[in-house]
mmCIF file of C-alpha atoms in Angstrom:
data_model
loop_
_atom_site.group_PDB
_atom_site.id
_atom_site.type_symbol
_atom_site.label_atom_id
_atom_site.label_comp_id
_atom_site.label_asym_id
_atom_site.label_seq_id
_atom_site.Cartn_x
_atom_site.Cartn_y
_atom_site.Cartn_z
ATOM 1 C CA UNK A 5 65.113 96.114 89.253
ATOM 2 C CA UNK A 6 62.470 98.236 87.360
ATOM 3 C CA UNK A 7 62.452 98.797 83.538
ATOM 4 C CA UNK A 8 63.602 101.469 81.343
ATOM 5 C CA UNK A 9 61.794 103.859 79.550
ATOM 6 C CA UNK A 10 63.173 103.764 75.255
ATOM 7 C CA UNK A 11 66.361 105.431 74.610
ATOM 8 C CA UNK A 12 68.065 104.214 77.822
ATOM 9 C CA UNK A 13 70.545 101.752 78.082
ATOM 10 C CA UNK A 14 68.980 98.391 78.396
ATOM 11 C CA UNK A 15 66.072 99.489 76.277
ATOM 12 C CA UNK A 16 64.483 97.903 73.340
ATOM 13 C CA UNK A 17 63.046 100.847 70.980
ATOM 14 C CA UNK A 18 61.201 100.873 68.207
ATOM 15 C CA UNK A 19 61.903 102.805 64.897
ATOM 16 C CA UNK A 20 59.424 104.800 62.746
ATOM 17 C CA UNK A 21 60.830 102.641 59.684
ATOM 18 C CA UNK A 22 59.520 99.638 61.873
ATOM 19 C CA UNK A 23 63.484 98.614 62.798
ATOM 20 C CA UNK A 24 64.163 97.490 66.550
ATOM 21 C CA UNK A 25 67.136 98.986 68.325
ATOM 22 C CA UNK A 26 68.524 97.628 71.193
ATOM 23 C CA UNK A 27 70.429 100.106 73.358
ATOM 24 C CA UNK A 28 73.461 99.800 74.875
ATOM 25 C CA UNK A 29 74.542 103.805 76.054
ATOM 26 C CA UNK A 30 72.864 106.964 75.918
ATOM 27 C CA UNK A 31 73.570 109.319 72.762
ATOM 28 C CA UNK A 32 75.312 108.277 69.533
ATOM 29 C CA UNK A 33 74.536 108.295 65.720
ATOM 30 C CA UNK A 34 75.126 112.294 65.935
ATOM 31 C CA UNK A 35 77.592 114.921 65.613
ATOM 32 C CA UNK A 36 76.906 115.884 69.169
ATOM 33 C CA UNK A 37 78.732 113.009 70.475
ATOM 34 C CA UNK A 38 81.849 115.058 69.651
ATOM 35 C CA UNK A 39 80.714 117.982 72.729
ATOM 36 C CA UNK A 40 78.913 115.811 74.787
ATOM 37 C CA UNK A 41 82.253 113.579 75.439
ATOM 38 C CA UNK A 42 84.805 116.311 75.495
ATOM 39 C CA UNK A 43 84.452 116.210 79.737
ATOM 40 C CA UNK A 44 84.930 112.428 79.652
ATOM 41 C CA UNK A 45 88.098 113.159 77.434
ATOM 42 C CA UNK A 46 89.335 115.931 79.314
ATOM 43 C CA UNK A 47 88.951 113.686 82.468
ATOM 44 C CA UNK A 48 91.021 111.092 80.408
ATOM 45 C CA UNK A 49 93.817 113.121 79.398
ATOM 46 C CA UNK A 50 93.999 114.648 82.940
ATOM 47 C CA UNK A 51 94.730 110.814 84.447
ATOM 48 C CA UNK A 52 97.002 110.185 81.727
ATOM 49 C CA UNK A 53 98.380 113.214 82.172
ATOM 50 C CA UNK A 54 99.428 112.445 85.808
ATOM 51 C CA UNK A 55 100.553 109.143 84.377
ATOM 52 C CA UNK A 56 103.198 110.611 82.919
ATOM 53 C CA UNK A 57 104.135 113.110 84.865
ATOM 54 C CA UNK A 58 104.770 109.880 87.251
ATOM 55 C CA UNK A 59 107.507 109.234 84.670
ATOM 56 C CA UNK A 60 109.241 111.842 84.621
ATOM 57 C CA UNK A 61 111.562 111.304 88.011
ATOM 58 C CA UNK A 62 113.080 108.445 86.345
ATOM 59 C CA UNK A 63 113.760 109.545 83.061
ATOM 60 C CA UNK A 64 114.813 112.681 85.188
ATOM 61 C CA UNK A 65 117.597 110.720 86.711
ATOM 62 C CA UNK A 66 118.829 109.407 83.728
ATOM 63 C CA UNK A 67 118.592 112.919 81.746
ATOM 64 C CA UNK A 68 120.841 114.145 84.973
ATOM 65 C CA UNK A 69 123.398 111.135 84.749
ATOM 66 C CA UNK A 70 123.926 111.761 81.091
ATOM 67 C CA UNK A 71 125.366 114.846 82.064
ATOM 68 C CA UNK A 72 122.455 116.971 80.469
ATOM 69 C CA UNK A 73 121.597 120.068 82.675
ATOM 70 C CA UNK A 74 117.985 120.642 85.000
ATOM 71 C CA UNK A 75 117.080 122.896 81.650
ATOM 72 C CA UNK A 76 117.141 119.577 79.698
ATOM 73 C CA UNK A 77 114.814 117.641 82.325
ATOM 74 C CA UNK A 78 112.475 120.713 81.835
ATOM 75 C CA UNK A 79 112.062 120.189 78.307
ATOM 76 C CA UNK A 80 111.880 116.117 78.549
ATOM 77 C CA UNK A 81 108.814 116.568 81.277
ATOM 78 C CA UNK A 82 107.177 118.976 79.812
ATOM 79 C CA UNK A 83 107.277 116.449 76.429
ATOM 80 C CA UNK A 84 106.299 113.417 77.659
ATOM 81 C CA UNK A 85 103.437 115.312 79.894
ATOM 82 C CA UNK A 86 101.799 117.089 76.997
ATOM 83 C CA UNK A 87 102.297 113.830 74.872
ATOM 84 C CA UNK A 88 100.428 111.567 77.610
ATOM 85 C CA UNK A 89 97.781 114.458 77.878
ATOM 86 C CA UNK A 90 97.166 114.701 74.005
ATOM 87 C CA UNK A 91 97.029 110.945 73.497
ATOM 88 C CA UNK A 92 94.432 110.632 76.340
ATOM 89 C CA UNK A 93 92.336 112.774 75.013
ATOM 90 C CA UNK A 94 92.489 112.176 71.366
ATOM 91 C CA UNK A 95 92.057 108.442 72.487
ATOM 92 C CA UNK A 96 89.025 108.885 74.463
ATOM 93 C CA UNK A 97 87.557 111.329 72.540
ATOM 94 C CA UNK A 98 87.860 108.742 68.989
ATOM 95 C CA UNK A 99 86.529 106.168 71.213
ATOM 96 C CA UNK A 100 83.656 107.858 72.563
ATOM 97 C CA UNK A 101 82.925 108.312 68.394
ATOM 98 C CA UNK A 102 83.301 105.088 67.237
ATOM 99 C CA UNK A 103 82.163 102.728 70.427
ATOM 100 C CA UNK A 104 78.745 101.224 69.454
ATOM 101 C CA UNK A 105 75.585 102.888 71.135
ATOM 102 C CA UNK A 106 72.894 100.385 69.909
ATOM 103 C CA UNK A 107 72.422 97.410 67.715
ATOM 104 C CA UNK A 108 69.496 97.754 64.978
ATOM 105 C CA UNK A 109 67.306 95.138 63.625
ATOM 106 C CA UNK A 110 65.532 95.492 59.830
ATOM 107 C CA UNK A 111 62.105 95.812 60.497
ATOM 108 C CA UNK A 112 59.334 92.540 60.285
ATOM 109 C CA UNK A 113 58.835 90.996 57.121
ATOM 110 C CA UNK A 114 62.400 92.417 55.525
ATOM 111 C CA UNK A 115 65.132 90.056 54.834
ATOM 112 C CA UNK A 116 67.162 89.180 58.181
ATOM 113 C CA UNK A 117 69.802 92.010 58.752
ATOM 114 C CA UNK A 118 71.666 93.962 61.736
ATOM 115 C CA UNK A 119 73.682 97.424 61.764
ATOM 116 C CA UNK A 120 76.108 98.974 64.630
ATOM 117 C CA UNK A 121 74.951 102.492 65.288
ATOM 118 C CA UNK A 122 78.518 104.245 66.276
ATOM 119 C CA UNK A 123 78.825 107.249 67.983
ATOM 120 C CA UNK A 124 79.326 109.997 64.232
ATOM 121 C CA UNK A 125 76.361 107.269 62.382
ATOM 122 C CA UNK A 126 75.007 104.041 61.533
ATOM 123 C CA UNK A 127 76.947 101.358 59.726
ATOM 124 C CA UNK A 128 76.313 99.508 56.748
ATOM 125 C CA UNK A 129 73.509 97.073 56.826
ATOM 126 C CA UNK A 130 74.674 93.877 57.119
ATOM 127 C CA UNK A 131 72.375 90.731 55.921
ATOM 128 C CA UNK A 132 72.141 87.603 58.571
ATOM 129 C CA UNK A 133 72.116 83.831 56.317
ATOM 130 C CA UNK A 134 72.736 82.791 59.850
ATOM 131 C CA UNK A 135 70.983 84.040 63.149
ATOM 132 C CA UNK A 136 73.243 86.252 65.204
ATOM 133 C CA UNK A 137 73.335 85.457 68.548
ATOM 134 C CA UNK A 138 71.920 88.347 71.584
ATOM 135 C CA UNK A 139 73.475 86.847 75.031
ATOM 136 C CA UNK A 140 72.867 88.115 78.222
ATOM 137 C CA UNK A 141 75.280 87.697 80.930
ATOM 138 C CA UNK A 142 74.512 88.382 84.119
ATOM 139 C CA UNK A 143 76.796 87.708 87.508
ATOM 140 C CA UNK A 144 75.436 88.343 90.757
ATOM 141 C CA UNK A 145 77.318 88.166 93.617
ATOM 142 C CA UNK A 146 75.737 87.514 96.972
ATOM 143 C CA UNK A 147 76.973 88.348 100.366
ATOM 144 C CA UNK A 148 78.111 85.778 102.861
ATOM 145 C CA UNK A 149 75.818 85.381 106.236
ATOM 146 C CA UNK A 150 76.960 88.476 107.939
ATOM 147 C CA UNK A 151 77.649 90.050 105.410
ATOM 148 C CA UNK A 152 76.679 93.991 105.731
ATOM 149 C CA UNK A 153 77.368 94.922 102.336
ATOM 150 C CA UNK A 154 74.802 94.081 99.436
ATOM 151 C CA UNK A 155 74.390 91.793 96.824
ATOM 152 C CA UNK A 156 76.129 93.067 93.441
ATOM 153 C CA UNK A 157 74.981 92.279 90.032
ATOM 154 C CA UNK A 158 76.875 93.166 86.522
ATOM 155 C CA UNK A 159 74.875 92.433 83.512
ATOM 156 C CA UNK A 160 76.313 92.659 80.057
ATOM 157 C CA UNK A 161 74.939 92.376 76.497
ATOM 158 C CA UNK A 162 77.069 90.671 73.540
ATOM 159 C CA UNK A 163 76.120 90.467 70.118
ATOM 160 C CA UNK A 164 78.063 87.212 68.837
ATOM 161 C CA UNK A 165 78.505 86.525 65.334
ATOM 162 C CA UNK A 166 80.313 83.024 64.493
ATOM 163 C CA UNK A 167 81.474 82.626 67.591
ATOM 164 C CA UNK A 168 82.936 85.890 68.302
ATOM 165 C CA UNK A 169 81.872 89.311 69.950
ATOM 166 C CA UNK A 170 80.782 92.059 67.153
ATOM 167 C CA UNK A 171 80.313 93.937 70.174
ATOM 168 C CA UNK A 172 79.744 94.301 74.407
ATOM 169 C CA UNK A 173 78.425 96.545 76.666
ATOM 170 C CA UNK A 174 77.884 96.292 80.647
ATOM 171 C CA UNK A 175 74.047 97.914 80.654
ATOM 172 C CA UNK A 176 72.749 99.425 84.208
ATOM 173 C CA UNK A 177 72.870 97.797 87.533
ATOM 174 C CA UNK A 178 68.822 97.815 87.970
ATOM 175 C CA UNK A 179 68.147 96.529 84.629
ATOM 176 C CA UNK A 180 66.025 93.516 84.617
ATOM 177 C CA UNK A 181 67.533 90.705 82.163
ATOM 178 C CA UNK A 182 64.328 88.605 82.195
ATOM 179 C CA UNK A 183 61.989 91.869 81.056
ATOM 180 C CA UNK A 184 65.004 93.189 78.809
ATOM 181 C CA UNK A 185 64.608 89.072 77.166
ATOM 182 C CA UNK A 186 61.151 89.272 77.086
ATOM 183 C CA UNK A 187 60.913 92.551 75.205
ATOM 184 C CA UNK A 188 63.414 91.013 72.850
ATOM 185 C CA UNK A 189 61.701 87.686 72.337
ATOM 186 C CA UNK A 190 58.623 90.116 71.572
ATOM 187 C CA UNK A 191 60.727 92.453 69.082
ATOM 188 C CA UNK A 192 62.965 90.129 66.975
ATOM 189 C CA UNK A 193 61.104 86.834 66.845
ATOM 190 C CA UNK A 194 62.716 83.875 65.495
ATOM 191 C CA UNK A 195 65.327 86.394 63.636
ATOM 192 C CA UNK A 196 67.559 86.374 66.631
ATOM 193 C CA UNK A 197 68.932 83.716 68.742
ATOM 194 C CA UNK A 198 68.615 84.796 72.023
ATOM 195 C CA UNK A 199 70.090 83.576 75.368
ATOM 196 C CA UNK A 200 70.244 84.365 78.880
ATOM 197 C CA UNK A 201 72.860 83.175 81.102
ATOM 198 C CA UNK A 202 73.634 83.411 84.826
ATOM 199 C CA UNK A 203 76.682 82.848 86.624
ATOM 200 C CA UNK A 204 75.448 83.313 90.800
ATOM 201 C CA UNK A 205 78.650 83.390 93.294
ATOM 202 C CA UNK A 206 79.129 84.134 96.884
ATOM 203 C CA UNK A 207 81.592 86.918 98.368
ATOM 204 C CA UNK A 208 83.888 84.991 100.601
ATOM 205 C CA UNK A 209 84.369 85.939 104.463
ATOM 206 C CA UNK A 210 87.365 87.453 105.596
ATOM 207 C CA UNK A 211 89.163 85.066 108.010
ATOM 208 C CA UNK A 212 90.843 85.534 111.188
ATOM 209 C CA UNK A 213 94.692 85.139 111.553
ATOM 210 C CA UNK A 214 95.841 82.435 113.624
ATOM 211 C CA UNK A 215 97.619 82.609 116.629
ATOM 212 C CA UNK A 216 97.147 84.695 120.091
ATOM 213 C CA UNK A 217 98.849 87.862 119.005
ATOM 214 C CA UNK A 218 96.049 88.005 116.262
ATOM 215 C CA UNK A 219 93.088 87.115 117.818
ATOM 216 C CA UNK A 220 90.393 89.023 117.208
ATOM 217 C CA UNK A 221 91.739 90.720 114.372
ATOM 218 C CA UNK A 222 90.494 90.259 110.407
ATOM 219 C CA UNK A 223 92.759 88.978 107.744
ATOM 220 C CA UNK A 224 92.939 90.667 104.722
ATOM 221 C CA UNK A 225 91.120 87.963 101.906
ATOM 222 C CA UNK A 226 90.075 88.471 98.225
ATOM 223 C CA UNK A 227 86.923 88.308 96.278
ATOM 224 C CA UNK A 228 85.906 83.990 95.846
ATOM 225 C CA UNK A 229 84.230 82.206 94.516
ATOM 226 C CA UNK A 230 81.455 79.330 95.919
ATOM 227 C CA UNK A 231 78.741 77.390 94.804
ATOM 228 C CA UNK A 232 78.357 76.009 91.286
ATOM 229 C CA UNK A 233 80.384 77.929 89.424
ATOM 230 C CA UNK A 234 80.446 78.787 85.065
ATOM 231 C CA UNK A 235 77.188 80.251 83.276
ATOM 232 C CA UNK A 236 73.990 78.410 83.232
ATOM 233 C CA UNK A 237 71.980 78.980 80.545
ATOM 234 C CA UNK A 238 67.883 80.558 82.342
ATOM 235 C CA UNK A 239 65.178 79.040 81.851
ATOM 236 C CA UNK A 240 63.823 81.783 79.576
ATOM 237 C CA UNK A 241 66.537 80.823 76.760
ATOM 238 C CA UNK A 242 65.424 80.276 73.128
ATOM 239 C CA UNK A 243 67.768 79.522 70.441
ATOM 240 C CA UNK A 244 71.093 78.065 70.142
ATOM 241 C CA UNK A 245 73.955 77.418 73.215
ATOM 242 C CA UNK A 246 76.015 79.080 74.253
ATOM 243 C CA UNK A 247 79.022 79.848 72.464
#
């Protein structure tokens, strides 16, 4: 895992006012997240798009039963396509405006506080009388013995406030949770409770179907689960538990 330079995801950066923002995606807090995410939205509306275009050979039938004429199945695609393509991309276009990019801290020495940074600006400032909580998740999943596929790891930063998410984001596979808690610990201070948990399972191995007309040949198994399972709290935890 190696660390990433300020205005990444998984970041900690500081501000010229002396605030501390921790990243969570590229971009935001600019009217240029309106162009930069019209490919993501066009790629949106294209799969919704095809979604329902899907639904249009059943509707079809029933258009054709009703005693309605191919002219009228015409018009009823050609509806419900442009309606799933226009709410795909008006959804993932709003999204992609209003999803949080990073969380900002008030600088050292000012009264506690926290602000979402969206993707069109920064909210209001919002003053802490209680210490939000920063948690690190992360799950890795090793490989069985054998296994030729690698070990995965998903690591995902919540900002909890009385016992609920304010907001989530799954940061990049090589980030390094202990340096990203360590930069934190360094940043924030006591103003933030911050926590680091770790959930470790192992990918299961496919078994073999029983019985001579099998042998030799892989079942088909899902992803499980061994070992000690739930989230353990790291060693490099300070604050409260977990929530």
């Amino acid at each position: 895992m190696t660390a990433h330079s300020p205005g990444t995801p998984g970041s900690v950066e500081r501000g010229e006012s002396g605030t501390t923002d921790v990243v969570l995606r590229a971009g935001g807090a600019s009217w240029l997240t309106v162009p930069r995410s019209l490919g993501s939205a066009a790629s949106t509306a294209l799969g919704t798009g095809l979604l329902g275009g899907a639904l249009v050979l059943p509707v079809a039938v029933i258009v054709l039963f009703s005693g309605a004429g191919w002219a009228a199945v015409g018009v009823v695609a050609l509806w419900m396509v442009s309606v799933a393509v226009g709410m795909g991309f008006a959804g993932a276009l709003v999204a992609a405006c209003f999803r949080v990019y990073r969380i900002r801290f008030s600088a050292a020495g000012d009264p506690p506080g926290v602000c979402l940074v969206r993707g069109l600006g920064s909210g209001p400032w919002r003053p802490t009388e209680e210490p939000d909580r920063l948690r690190l998740e992360q799950e890795i999943e090793e490989p069985y013995a054998g296994d030729p596929l690698p070990a995965t790891d998903f690591l995902t930063l919540r900002l909890i406030r009385d016992d609920s998410d304010v907001c989530r984001a799954v940061l990049l596979p090589d980030t390094d949770a202990r340096q990203l808690l360590t930069a934190l610990e360094e940043a924030l201070g006591p103003a933030v409770l911050l926590e680091l948990h770790v959930k470790r399972t192992t990918r299961r191995a496919p078994r073999r179907l029983p019985g001579p007309r099998n042998r030799g040949r892989l079942g088909t198994s899902g992803i499980g689960i061994s070992g000690a399972g739930g989230y353990g709290c790291g060693s490099g935890c300070s604050g409260g538990g977990g929530g």
